[in-house]
Tab-separated table of C-alpha atoms in Angstrom:
chain	number	residue	atom	x	y	z
A	1	MET	CA	-36.402	-62.963	-99.458
A	2	ALA	CA	-33.754	-61.991	-101.267
A	3	ASP	CA	-35.973	-60.158	-103.873
A	4	PHE	CA	-36.963	-57.835	-101.598
A	5	GLY	CA	-33.739	-57.251	-99.536
A	6	TRP	CA	-35.250	-58.140	-96.310
A	7	ALA	CA	-35.698	-60.268	-94.148
A	8	TYR	CA	-38.836	-60.958	-91.397
A	9	LEU	CA	-38.013	-63.261	-88.744
A	10	SER	CA	-40.572	-64.655	-86.424
A	11	GLY	CA	-40.078	-66.535	-82.758
A	12	ALA	CA	-36.982	-67.953	-81.866
A	13	VAL	CA	-34.137	-67.580	-83.787
A	14	THR	CA	-30.778	-69.335	-82.893
A	15	GLY	CA	-27.471	-68.319	-83.597
A	16	GLU	CA	-24.001	-70.539	-83.740
A	17	GLY	CA	-20.875	-69.464	-81.838
A	18	PRO	CA	-20.050	-68.785	-78.627
A	19	ALA	CA	-22.010	-66.143	-76.229
A	20	LYS	CA	-21.856	-62.084	-77.506
A	21	ALA	CA	-20.650	-63.339	-80.827
A	22	ILE	CA	-22.050	-61.224	-83.696
A	23	GLN	CA	-23.716	-63.134	-86.271
A	24	TYR	CA	-22.437	-63.037	-90.002
A	25	LEU	CA	-23.588	-65.227	-92.946
A	26	LYS	CA	-21.104	-68.029	-93.041
A	27	ALA	CA	-20.922	-68.100	-97.169
A	28	GLU	CA	-23.107	-65.505	-99.740
A	29	ASN	CA	-26.720	-66.448	-98.716
A	30	GLY	CA	-25.333	-68.366	-96.593
A	31	GLU	CA	-25.917	-69.204	-92.974
A	32	LEU	CA	-25.879	-67.252	-89.720
A	33	THR	CA	-22.860	-68.301	-88.039
A	34	GLY	CA	-20.337	-66.773	-85.171
A	35	SER	CA	-17.003	-66.247	-84.023
A	36	GLN	CA	-15.376	-65.332	-80.639
A	37	ASN	CA	-12.984	-63.057	-82.610
A	38	PHE	CA	-15.383	-60.597	-82.877
A	39	THR	CA	-18.139	-60.186	-79.814
A	40	PHE	CA	-20.281	-57.960	-78.164
A	41	ASP	CA	-20.662	-57.167	-74.463
A	42	GLN	CA	-23.994	-55.276	-73.547
A	43	ALA	CA	-22.848	-55.045	-70.694
A	44	THR	CA	-20.305	-53.118	-71.063
A	45	ASP	CA	-21.093	-51.665	-74.207
A	46	GLN	CA	-17.980	-52.760	-75.978
A	47	LEU	CA	-16.894	-54.313	-79.431
A	48	PHE	CA	-14.353	-57.007	-79.620
A	49	LEU	CA	-12.584	-57.584	-82.733
A	50	THR	CA	-9.314	-59.761	-82.674
A	51	GLY	CA	-7.451	-59.371	-85.867
A	52	THR	CA	-7.406	-56.972	-88.229
A	53	MET	CA	-9.521	-54.593	-89.305
A	54	ILE	CA	-9.961	-52.929	-93.254
A	55	ILE	CA	-12.236	-49.719	-93.559
A	56	SER	CA	-12.367	-48.629	-97.087
A	57	GLY	CA	-14.363	-44.979	-95.703
A	58	THR	CA	-13.665	-42.648	-92.555
A	59	LEU	CA	-13.187	-43.848	-89.175
A	60	GLN	CA	-14.379	-41.209	-86.625
A	61	ALA	CA	-13.845	-41.462	-82.687
A	62	HIS	CA	-14.202	-39.266	-79.846
A	63	THR	CA	-11.085	-41.134	-78.156
A	64	PHE	CA	-8.481	-43.139	-79.878
A	65	ASP	CA	-6.207	-45.264	-78.032
A	66	VAL	CA	-3.125	-47.509	-79.541
A	67	ILE	CA	-2.080	-49.990	-77.656
A	68	HIS	CA	0.494	-52.175	-79.145
A	69	THR	CA	4.257	-53.894	-77.832
A	70	ASN	CA	6.261	-51.058	-79.468
A	71	LYS	CA	4.812	-48.247	-77.681
A	72	VAL	CA	3.380	-44.976	-79.767
A	73	GLU	CA	1.359	-42.357	-78.077
A	74	ILE	CA	-0.506	-39.402	-80.437
A	75	SER	CA	-2.496	-37.064	-78.932
A	76	SER	CA	-5.047	-34.943	-79.935
A	77	SER	CA	-3.246	-31.890	-79.796
A	78	GLY	CA	-0.642	-33.331	-82.194
A	79	GLY	CA	1.998	-33.964	-79.664
A	80	THR	CA	3.807	-37.783	-79.898
A	81	ASN	CA	5.838	-39.895	-77.403
A	82	PHE	CA	7.507	-42.973	-79.580
A	83	GLY	CA	8.712	-46.073	-76.855
A	84	ASP	CA	8.763	-46.103	-72.951
A	85	ASP	CA	12.322	-47.525	-72.411
A	86	SER	CA	15.780	-46.037	-72.993
A	87	GLY	CA	16.762	-48.735	-75.121
A	88	ASP	CA	14.256	-48.259	-77.122
A	89	GLN	CA	16.064	-47.048	-81.073
A	90	HIS	CA	13.803	-45.231	-83.210
A	91	VAL	CA	15.171	-44.670	-86.806
A	92	PHE	CA	14.371	-42.046	-89.105
A	93	THR	CA	15.419	-42.494	-92.767
A	94	GLY	CA	15.909	-38.694	-94.549
A	95	SER	CA	16.071	-35.347	-92.774
A	96	VAL	CA	14.538	-33.791	-89.979
A	97	SER	CA	13.301	-30.683	-89.317
A	98	ILE	CA	12.404	-28.906	-86.479
A	99	VAL	CA	10.138	-25.947	-87.411
A	100	SER	CA	9.471	-24.459	-83.867
A	101	GLY	CA	10.652	-25.462	-80.607
A	102	GLY	CA	13.403	-26.430	-79.938
A	103	LEU	CA	15.935	-29.902	-79.304
A	104	ARG	CA	16.204	-31.504	-76.015
A	105	GLN	CA	18.816	-34.140	-75.262
A	106	HIS	CA	19.542	-36.305	-72.177
A	107	TYR	CA	21.567	-34.601	-69.633
A	108	TYR	CA	22.948	-36.430	-66.374
A	109	ASN	CA	24.520	-34.679	-63.664
A	110	LEU	CA	27.452	-36.818	-62.263
A	111	GLY	CA	27.379	-35.928	-58.297
A	112	ALA	CA	30.097	-39.468	-58.207
A	113	ALA	CA	33.750	-40.086	-58.259
A	114	THR	CA	33.598	-42.880	-61.360
A	115	TYR	CA	31.028	-42.682	-64.384
A	116	THR	CA	30.510	-45.016	-67.254
A	117	VAL	CA	28.940	-43.453	-69.813
A	118	GLN	CA	25.734	-44.859	-70.761
A	119	PRO	CA	24.113	-46.057	-74.496
A	120	TYR	CA	21.774	-43.005	-74.122
A	121	ASP	CA	24.100	-40.151	-72.152
A	122	SER	CA	24.481	-37.004	-74.314
A	123	ILE	CA	25.264	-34.454	-72.100
A	124	ILE	CA	26.774	-34.595	-68.943
A	125	GLY	CA	27.029	-32.340	-65.935
A	126	VAL	CA	30.050	-32.913	-63.502
A	127	SER	CA	28.901	-31.262	-59.824
A	128	HIS	CA	31.410	-33.764	-57.937
A	129	VAL	CA	33.799	-31.421	-56.954
A	130	ASN	CA	37.290	-33.714	-56.754
A	131	TYR	CA	38.702	-35.904	-58.934
A	132	THR	CA	36.335	-37.442	-61.075
A	133	ALA	CA	36.610	-40.965	-63.808
A	134	ILE	CA	34.416	-41.547	-67.255
A	135	GLN	CA	34.554	-44.026	-68.625
A	136	LEU	CA	33.190	-43.744	-72.374
A	137	PRO	CA	32.569	-46.724	-73.696
A	138	SER	CA	33.661	-48.288	-77.111
A	139	ALA	CA	33.132	-46.334	-80.482
A	140	ALA	CA	31.469	-49.492	-82.065
A	141	ASP	CA	28.993	-49.747	-78.987
A	142	ALA	CA	28.099	-45.932	-79.022
A	143	GLY	CA	27.977	-45.714	-83.111
A	144	PHE	CA	28.908	-43.532	-86.151
A	145	GLY	CA	28.080	-40.257	-84.671
A	146	LYS	CA	27.049	-40.052	-81.213
A	147	ILE	CA	27.900	-36.950	-79.631
A	148	LEU	CA	28.578	-36.488	-76.213
A	149	ILE	CA	29.380	-33.276	-74.240
A	150	ILE	CA	30.847	-33.422	-70.906
A	151	LYS	CA	31.031	-29.882	-68.814
A	152	ASP	CA	31.825	-29.124	-65.180
A	153	GLU	CA	29.086	-27.306	-63.395
A	154	THR	CA	31.637	-26.978	-60.293
A	155	SER	CA	32.391	-23.196	-58.765
A	156	ALA	CA	35.994	-23.824	-58.403
A	157	THR	CA	38.875	-24.284	-60.539
A	158	ARG	CA	40.079	-27.944	-61.389
A	159	VAL	CA	43.618	-28.477	-60.257
A	160	GLU	CA	45.826	-31.167	-61.441
A	161	SER	CA	44.613	-33.430	-58.258
A	162	LYS	CA	40.543	-32.698	-59.003
A	163	LYS	CA	40.309	-32.658	-62.762
A	164	ILE	CA	38.226	-34.738	-64.641
A	165	ALA	CA	39.564	-37.746	-66.235
A	166	VAL	CA	37.921	-38.937	-69.353
A	167	SER	CA	39.265	-42.020	-70.802
A	168	ALA	CA	38.842	-44.492	-73.921
A	169	SER	CA	38.051	-47.568	-73.774
A	170	THR	CA	40.371	-49.992	-73.245
A	171	SER	CA	38.678	-53.086	-74.426
A	172	PRO	CA	39.206	-52.702	-77.566
A	173	SER	CA	42.047	-50.547	-77.181
A	174	GLU	CA	40.759	-46.599	-78.535
A	175	ALA	CA	41.601	-43.015	-78.225
A	176	ILE	CA	40.581	-39.679	-77.791
A	177	ASP	CA	41.981	-38.197	-80.800
A	178	ARG	CA	45.030	-39.689	-80.107
A	179	ASP	CA	46.021	-40.292	-76.755
A	180	ALA	CA	44.053	-43.031	-74.197
A	181	THR	CA	43.129	-39.869	-72.183
A	182	TYR	CA	41.931	-36.555	-71.977
A	183	SER	CA	41.545	-34.620	-68.625
A	184	LEU	CA	39.650	-31.704	-68.170
A	185	THR	CA	41.006	-28.570	-65.980
A	186	GLY	CA	40.885	-25.122	-65.316
A	187	ASP	CA	37.590	-22.716	-64.770
A	188	ASN	CA	34.867	-24.654	-66.193
A	189	PRO	CA	36.308	-26.851	-68.757
A	190	ALA	CA	34.151	-28.117	-70.974
A	191	LEU	CA	34.966	-31.436	-73.778
A	192	THR	CA	32.743	-32.321	-77.023
A	193	LEU	CA	33.657	-36.056	-78.659
A	194	TYR	CA	32.156	-37.899	-81.382
A	195	SER	CA	32.347	-41.467	-82.223
A	196	ASN	CA	33.432	-42.776	-85.994
A	197	GLY	CA	31.687	-45.866	-84.930
A	198	VAL	CA	34.452	-47.775	-85.186
A	199	ASP	CA	37.798	-47.386	-82.709
A	200	ASN	CA	38.093	-43.896	-82.303
A	201	TRP	CA	36.492	-40.820	-80.338
A	202	PHE	CA	37.191	-37.789	-81.507
A	203	ILE	CA	37.526	-34.190	-80.108
A	204	TYR	CA	35.302	-31.269	-82.243
């Protein structure tokens, strides 16, 4: 049969392996066998492969879903979503260019009297009209180059008794420039900080 390049099977042919297993040659010119890692379900018209697929040509699909522990979604229109939790970290080595469109940062509206800055915070808009205390994380926890913007969004002038008090970490003992705290008073004051990733926050 090898001389003709085809095989003619007559009658009942028994394969090997579990139910729904795709049959393949166990060895060169050898007998057929199957594996639970490579199966076809005729009822659902689904092919299942557990393991690695190596394709040397082109793969075409009407729908392409990627399901992985580290979530990455790529839509047919070109949009992408990376991660699904605020604790996820995505590291790029090199430059990032935004050719068209814009950059959107995490925004948090603070309506309470106290707040501890979270690692994912970027812009904090304060709507609490009375005295507000904001606690910064340590510079090491925030990481070097972390930028934080704090802005008073209320319509009233911030007097001293209703100031926004921003405090550096006390454990370890750190500073905002050279002070342990920084106060925001007046008409819609704002504060922009960056972390050196070691022991201090700086105003710029």
